[in-house]
Short mmCIF file of C-alpha atoms in Angstrom, two decimals:
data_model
loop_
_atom_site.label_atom_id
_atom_site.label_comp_id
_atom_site.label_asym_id
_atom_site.label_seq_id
_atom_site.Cartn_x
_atom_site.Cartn_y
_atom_site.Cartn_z
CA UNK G 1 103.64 185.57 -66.82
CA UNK G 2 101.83 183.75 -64.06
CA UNK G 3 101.77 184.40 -60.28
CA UNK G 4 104.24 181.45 -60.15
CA UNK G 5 106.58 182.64 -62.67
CA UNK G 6 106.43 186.40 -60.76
CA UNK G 7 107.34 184.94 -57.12
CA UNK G 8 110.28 182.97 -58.54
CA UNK G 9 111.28 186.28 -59.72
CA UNK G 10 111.12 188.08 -56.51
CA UNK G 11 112.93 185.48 -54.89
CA UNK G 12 115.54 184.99 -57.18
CA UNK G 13 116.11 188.86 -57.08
CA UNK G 14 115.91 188.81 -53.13
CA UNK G 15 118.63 186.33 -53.05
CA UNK G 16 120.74 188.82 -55.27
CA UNK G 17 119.97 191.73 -52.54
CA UNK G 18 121.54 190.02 -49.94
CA UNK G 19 124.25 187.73 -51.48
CA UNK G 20 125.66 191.14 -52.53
CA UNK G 21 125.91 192.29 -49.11
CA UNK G 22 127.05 189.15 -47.51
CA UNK G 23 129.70 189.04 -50.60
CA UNK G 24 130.84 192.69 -49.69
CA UNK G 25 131.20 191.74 -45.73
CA UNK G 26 133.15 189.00 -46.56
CA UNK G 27 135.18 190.30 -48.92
CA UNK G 28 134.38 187.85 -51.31
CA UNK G 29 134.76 190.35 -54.69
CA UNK G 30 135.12 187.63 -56.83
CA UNK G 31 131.76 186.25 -55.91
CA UNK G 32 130.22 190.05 -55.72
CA UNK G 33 130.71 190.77 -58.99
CA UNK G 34 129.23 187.38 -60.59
CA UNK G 35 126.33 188.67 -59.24
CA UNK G 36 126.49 190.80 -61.89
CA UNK G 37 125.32 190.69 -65.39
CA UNK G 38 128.32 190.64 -67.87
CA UNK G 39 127.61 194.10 -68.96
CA UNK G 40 126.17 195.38 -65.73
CA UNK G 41 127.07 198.54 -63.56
CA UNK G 42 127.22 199.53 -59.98
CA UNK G 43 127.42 203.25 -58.31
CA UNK G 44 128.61 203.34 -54.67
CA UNK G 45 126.02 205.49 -52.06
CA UNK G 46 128.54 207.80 -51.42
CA UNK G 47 129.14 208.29 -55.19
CA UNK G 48 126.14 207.24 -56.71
CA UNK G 49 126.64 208.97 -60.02
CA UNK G 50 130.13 207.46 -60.70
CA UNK G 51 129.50 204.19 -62.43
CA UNK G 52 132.01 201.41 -63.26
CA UNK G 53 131.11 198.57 -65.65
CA UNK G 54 131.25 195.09 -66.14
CA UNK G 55 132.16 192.62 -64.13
CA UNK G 56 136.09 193.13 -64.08
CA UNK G 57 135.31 196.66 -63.65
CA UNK G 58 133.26 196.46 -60.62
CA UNK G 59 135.84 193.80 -58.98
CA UNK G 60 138.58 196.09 -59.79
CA UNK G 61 136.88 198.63 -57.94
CA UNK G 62 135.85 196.80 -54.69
CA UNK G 63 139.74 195.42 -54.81
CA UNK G 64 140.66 198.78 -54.90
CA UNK G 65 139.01 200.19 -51.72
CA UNK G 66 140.69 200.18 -48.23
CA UNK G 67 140.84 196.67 -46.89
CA UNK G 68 140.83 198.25 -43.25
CA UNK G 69 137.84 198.07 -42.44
CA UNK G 70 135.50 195.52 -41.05
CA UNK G 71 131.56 196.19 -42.31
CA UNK G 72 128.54 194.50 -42.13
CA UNK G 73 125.53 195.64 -44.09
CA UNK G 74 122.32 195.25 -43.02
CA UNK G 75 119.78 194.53 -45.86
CA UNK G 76 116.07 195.12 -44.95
CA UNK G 77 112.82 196.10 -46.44
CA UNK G 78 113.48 194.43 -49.81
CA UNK G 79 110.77 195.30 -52.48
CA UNK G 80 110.97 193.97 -55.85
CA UNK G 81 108.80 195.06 -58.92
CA UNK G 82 108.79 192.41 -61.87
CA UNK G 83 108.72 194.23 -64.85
CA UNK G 84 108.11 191.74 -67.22
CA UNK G 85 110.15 187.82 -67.89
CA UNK G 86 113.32 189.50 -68.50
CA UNK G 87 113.63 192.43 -66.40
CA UNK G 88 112.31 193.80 -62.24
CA UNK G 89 113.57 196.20 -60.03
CA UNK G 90 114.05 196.29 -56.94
CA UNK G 91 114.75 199.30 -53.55
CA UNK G 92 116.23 198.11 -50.52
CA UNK G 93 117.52 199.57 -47.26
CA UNK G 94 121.07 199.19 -45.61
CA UNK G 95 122.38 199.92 -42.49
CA UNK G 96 126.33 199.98 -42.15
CA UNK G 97 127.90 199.04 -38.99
CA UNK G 98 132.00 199.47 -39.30
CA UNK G 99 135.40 198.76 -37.71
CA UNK G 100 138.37 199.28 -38.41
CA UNK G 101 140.58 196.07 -38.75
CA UNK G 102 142.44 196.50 -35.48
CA UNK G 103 139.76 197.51 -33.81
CA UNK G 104 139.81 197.29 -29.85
CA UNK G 105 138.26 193.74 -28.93
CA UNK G 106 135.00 193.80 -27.01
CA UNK G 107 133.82 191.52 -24.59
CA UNK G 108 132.42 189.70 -28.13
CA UNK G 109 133.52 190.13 -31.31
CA UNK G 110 135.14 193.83 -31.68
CA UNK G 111 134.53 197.56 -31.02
CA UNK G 112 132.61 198.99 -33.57
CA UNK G 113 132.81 202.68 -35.15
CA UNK G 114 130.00 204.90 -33.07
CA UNK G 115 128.32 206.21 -36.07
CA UNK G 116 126.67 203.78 -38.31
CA UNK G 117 124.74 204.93 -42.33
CA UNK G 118 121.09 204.10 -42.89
CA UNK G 119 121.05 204.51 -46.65
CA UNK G 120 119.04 202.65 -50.09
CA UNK G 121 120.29 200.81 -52.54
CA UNK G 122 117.89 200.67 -56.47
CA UNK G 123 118.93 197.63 -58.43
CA UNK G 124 117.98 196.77 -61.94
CA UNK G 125 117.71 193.06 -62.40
CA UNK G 126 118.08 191.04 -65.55
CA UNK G 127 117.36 187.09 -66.91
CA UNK G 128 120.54 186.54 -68.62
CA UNK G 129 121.27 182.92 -70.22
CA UNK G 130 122.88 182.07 -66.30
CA UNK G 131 119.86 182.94 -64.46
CA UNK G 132 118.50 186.60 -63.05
CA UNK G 133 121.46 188.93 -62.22
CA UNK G 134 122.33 192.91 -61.48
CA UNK G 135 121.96 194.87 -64.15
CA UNK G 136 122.58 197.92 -62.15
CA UNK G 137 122.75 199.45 -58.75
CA UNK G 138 123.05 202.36 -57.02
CA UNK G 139 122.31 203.77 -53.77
CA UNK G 140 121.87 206.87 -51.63
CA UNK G 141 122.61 207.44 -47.71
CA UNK G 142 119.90 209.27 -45.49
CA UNK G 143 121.23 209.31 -41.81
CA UNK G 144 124.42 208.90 -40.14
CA UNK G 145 124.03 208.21 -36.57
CA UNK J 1 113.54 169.33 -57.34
CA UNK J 2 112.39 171.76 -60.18
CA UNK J 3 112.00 175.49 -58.75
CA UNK J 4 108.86 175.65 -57.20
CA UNK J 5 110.25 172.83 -54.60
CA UNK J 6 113.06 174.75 -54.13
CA UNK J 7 111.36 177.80 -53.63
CA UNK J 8 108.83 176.56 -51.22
CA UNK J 9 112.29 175.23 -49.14
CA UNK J 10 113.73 178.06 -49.66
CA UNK J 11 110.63 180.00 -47.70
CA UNK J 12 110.27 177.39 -45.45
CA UNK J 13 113.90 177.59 -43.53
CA UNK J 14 113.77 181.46 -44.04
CA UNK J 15 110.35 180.95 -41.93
CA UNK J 16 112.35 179.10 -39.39
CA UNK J 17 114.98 181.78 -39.10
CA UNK J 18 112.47 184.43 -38.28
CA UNK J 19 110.51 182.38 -35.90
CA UNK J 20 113.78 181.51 -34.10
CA UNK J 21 114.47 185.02 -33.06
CA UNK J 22 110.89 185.70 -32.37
CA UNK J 23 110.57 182.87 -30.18
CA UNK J 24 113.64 183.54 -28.47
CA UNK J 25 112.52 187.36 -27.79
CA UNK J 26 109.54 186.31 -27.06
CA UNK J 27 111.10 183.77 -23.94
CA UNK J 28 108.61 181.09 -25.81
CA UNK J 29 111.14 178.48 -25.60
CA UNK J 30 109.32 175.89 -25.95
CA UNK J 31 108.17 176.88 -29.20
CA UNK J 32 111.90 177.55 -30.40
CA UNK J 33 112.80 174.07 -29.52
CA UNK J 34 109.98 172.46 -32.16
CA UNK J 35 111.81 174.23 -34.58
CA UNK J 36 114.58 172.04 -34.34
CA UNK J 37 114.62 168.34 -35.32
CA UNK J 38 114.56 165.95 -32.94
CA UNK J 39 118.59 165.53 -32.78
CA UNK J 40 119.04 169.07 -33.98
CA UNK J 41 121.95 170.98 -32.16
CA UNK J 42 122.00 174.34 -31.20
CA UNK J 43 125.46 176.16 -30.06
CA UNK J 44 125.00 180.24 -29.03
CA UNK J 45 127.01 183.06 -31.18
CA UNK J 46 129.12 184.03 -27.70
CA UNK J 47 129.94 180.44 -27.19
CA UNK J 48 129.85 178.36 -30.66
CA UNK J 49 131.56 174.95 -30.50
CA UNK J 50 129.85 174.37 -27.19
CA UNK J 51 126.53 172.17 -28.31
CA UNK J 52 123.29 171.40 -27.09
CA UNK J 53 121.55 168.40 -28.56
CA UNK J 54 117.74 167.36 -28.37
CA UNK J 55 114.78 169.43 -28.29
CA UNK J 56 114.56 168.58 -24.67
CA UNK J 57 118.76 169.69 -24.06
CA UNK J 58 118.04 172.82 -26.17
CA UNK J 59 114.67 173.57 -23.89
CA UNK J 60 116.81 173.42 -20.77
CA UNK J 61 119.58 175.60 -22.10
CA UNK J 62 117.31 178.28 -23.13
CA UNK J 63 115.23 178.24 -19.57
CA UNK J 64 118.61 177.86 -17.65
CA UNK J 65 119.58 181.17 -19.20
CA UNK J 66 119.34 184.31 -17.02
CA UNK J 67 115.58 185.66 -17.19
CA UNK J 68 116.72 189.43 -16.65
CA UNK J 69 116.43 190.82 -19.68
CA UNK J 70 114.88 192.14 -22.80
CA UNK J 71 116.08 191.26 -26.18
CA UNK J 72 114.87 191.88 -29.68
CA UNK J 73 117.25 190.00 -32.32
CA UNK J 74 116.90 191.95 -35.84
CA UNK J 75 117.10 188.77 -38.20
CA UNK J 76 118.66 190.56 -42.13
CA UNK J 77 120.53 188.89 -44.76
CA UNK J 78 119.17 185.46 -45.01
CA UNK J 79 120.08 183.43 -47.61
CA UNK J 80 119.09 179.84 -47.81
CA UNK J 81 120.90 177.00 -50.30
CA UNK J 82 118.91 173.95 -50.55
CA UNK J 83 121.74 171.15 -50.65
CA UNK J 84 118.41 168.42 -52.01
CA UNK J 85 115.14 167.54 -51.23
CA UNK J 86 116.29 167.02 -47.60
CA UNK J 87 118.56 168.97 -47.06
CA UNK J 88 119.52 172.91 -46.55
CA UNK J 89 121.36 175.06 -45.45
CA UNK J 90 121.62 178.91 -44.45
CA UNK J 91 123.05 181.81 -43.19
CA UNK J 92 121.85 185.54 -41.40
CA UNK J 93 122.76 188.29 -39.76
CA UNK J 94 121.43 189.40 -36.47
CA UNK J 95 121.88 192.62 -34.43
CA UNK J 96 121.05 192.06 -31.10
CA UNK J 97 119.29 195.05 -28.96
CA UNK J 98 119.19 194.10 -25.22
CA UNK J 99 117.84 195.83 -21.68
CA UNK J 100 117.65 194.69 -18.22
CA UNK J 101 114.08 193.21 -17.19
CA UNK J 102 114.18 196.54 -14.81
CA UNK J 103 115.58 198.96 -17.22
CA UNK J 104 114.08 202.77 -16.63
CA UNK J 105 110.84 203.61 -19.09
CA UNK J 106 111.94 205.63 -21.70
CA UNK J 107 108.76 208.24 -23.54
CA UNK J 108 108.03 204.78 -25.25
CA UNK J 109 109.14 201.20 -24.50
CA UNK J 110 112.00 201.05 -21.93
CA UNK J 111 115.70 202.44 -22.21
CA UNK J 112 118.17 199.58 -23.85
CA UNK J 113 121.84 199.17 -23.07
CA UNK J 114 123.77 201.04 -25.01
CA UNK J 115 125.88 198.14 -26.64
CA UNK J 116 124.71 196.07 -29.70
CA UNK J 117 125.96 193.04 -30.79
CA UNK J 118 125.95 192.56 -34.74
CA UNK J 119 126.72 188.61 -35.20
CA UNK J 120 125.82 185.86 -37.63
CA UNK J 121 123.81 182.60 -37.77
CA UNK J 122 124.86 179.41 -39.14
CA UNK J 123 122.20 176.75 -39.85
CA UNK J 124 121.36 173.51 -41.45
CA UNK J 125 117.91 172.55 -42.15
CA UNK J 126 116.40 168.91 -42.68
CA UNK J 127 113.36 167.88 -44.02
CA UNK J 128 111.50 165.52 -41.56
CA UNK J 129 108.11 163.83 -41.47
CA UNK J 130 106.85 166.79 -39.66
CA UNK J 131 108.01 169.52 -42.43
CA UNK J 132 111.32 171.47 -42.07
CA UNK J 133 113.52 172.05 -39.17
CA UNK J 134 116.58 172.97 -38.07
CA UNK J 135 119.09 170.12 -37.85
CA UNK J 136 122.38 172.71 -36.05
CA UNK J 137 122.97 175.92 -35.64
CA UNK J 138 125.63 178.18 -34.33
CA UNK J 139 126.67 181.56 -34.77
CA UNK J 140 129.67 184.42 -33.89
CA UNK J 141 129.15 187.34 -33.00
CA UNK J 142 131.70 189.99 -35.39
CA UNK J 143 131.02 193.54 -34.07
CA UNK J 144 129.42 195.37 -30.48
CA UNK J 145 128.46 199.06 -30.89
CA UNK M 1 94.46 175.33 -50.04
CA UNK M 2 97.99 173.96 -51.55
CA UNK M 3 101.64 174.62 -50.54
CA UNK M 4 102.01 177.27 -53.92
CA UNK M 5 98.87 178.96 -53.15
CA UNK M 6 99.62 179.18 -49.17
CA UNK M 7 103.44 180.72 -50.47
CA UNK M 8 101.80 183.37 -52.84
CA UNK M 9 99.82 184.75 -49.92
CA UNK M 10 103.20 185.05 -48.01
CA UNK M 11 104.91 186.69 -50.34
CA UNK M 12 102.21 189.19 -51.34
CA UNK M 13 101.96 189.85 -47.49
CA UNK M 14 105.49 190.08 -47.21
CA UNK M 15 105.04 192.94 -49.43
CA UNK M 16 102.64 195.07 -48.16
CA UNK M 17 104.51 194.82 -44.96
CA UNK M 18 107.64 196.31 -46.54
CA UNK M 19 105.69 198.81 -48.61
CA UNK M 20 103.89 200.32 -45.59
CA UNK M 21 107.27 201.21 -44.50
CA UNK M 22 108.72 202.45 -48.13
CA UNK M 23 105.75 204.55 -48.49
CA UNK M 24 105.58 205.94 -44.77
CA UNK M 25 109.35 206.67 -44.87
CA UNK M 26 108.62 208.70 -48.26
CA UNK M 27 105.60 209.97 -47.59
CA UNK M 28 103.84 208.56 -50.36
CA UNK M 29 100.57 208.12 -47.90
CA UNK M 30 98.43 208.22 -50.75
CA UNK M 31 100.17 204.56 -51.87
CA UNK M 32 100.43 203.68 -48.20
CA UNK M 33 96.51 204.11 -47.68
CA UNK M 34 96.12 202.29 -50.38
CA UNK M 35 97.58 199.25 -49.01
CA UNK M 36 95.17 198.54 -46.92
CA UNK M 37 91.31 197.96 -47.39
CA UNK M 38 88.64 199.64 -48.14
CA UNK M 39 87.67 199.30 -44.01
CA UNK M 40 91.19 198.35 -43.06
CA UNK M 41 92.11 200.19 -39.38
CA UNK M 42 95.28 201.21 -38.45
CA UNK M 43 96.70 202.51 -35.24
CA UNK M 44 100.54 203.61 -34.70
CA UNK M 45 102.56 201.61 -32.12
CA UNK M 46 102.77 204.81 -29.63
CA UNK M 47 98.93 204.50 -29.09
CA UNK M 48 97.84 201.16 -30.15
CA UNK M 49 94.80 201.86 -29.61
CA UNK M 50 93.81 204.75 -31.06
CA UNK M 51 92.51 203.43 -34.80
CA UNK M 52 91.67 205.17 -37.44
CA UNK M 53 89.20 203.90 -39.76
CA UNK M 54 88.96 203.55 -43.89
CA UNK M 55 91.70 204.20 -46.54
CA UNK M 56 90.84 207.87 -46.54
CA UNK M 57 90.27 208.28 -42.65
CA UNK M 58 94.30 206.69 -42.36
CA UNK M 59 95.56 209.10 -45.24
CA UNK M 60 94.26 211.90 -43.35
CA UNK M 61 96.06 210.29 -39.92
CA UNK M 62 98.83 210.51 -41.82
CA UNK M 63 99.07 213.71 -43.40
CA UNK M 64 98.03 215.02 -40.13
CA UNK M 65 100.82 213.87 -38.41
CA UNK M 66 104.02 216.83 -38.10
CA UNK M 67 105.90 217.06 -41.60
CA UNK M 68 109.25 217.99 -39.86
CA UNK M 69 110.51 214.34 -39.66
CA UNK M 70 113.56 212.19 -41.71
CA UNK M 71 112.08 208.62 -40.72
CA UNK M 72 113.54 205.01 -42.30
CA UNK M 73 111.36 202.37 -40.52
CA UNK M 74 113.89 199.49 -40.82
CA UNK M 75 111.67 196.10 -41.22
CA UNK M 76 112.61 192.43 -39.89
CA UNK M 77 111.48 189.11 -38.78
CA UNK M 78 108.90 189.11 -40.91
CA UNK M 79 106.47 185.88 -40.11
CA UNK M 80 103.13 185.98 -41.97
CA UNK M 81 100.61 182.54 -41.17
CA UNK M 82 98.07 182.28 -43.36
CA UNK M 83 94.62 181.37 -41.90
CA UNK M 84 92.86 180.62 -44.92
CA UNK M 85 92.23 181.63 -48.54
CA UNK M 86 91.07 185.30 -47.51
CA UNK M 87 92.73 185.76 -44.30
CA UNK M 88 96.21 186.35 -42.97
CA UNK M 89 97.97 187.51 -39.94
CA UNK M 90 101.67 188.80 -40.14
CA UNK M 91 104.15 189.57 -37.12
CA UNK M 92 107.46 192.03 -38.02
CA UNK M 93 110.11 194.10 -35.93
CA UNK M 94 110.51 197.67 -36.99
CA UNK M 95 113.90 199.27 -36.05
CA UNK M 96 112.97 203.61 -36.47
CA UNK M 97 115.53 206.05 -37.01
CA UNK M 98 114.53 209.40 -37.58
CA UNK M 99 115.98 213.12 -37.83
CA UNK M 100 114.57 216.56 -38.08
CA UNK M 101 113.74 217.67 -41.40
CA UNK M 102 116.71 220.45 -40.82
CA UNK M 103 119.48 218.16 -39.29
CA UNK M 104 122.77 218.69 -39.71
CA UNK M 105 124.69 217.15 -42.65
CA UNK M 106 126.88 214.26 -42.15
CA UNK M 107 129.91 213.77 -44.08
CA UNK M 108 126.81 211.24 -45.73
CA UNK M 109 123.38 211.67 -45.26
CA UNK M 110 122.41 214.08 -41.97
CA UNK M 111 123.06 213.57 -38.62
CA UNK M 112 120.48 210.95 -36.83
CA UNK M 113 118.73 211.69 -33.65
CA UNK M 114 120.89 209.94 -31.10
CA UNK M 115 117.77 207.66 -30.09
CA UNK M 116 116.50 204.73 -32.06
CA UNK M 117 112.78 203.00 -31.42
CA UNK M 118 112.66 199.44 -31.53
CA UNK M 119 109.21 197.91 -32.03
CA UNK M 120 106.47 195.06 -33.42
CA UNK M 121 103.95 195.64 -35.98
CA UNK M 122 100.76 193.19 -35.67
CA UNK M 123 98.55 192.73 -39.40
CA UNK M 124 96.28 191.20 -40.10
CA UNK M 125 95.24 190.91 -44.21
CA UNK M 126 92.63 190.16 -46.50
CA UNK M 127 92.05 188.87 -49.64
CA UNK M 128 90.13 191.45 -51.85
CA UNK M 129 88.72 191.65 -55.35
CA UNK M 130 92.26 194.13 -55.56
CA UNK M 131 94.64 191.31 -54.19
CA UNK M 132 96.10 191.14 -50.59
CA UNK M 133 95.48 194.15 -48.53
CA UNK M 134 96.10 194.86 -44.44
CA UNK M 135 92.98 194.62 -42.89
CA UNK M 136 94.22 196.14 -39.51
CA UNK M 137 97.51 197.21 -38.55
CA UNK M 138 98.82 197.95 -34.96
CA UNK M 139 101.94 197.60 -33.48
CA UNK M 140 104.12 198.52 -29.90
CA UNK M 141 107.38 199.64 -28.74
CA UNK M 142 109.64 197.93 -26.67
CA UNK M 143 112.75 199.35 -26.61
CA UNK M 144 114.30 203.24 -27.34
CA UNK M 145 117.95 203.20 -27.40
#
């Protein structure tokens, strides 16, 4: 594989990193879990042992979470490791800022919760005949502030 | 466009992005309105539908802006689509820290306000005869710590 | 130099700039010294200019420093500009939460100190028989929450 090859890698993977994330805020499962291979798997941070599969899996799951809450995820710090054409992996941070739906407004946009969760996420990535996807990801949290 | 266009667009507009913010933080405004084209459109996150047009309009709304404080705007999330060859568009978060231009020292740096903003960016890119630049953007601002 | 060849340098920048953080956050400082050259200098953003010299003098910096630290350095608004073939210089904001090592849990992750550090990092890199390394890191503070 040449240097050319590698970077389109990294980027495509990048774009994976934070698609998921913009996918979660907006709620947009549907799209989330295309991001996915067919046969891929996700772990939550909080759970990061407890693995559903597959694409309907994983959008059954994020369907099936509380829809009362507002999040936004903040990626940073994206490394990705090309293993070879077909596979890379990839560490990321996150930092979750939440609200609750009816949360009090603020002078712009609304209140958020006071504590926010610096955590990781490890993905897998995979070339699949539709381009590079999630093979699998978990995560971990570190702080709560 | 085969890949490698797409991917040098793709770095070029994410370049942008960063250089927005770092400009902005930086009070360089001058600099920040090069990085639009020369009809681009700028509109802030706390007051989107309301325009500014021309590098020379978007110069004068940034310097009209009160000078008394400090802001650092962490750029995450960006994700660029490339509509063609001339055309893009994208999409970040950005978590704004802010102090007065007096605030107290603090061990290191000076003491920021206690509220954050967490908000989102909203741009379209162009390709002109000098390189890539930012045709509109505009933003909202979704959660304040 | 062409437009793939300037990209490669900004992505393998890029890198190094998120891996300095991965590695000081785990403290891998054995990979993080290795990052940088074999004369690269680095000096932390609380005394900028204090450096310490040579891959083995900064691993020693580091190892020095007290052990009884959770950090996550969070990285963003990364802008590298590539000078020329061998050289490079790279702007970034670094966002630093920490905890002692024997902080209270959180119902995820422990319990953050209640401050946050908001800063710049300034590299500059090199081109090496070994790839792109930092040639000189520094950085500054600006804001502590």
């Amino acid at each position: 594989m040449n240097a050319q090859e590698s970077l389109q890698i990294e980027m495509a993977c990048t774009r994976l990193v934070n698609q998921f994330s913009l996918f979660n805020d907006a709620r947009n499962f549907e799209a989330l879990s295309q991001l996915f291979a067919a046969d891929g798997a996700f772990a939550r941070p909080t759970d990061p042992e407890n693995f559903v599969s597959g694409r309907d899996g994983i959008l059954a799951a994020f369907q099936a979470r509380p829809h009362d809450r507002i999040t936004r995820h903040i990626i940073s710090n994206i490394v990705i490791d090309v293993v070879d054409a077909e596979k890379a992996r990839g560490v990321c941070y996150a930092t979750l800022f939440m609200a609750p739906v009816d949360a009090e407004p603020a002078m712009f946009g609304v209140k958020a919760n006071s504590s926010q969760l610096i955590g990781e996420f490890y993905m897998d990535f995979v070339q699949t005949g539709d381009g590079w996807k999630i093979a699998r990801q978990t995560g971990k949290i570190i702080l709560a502030t």
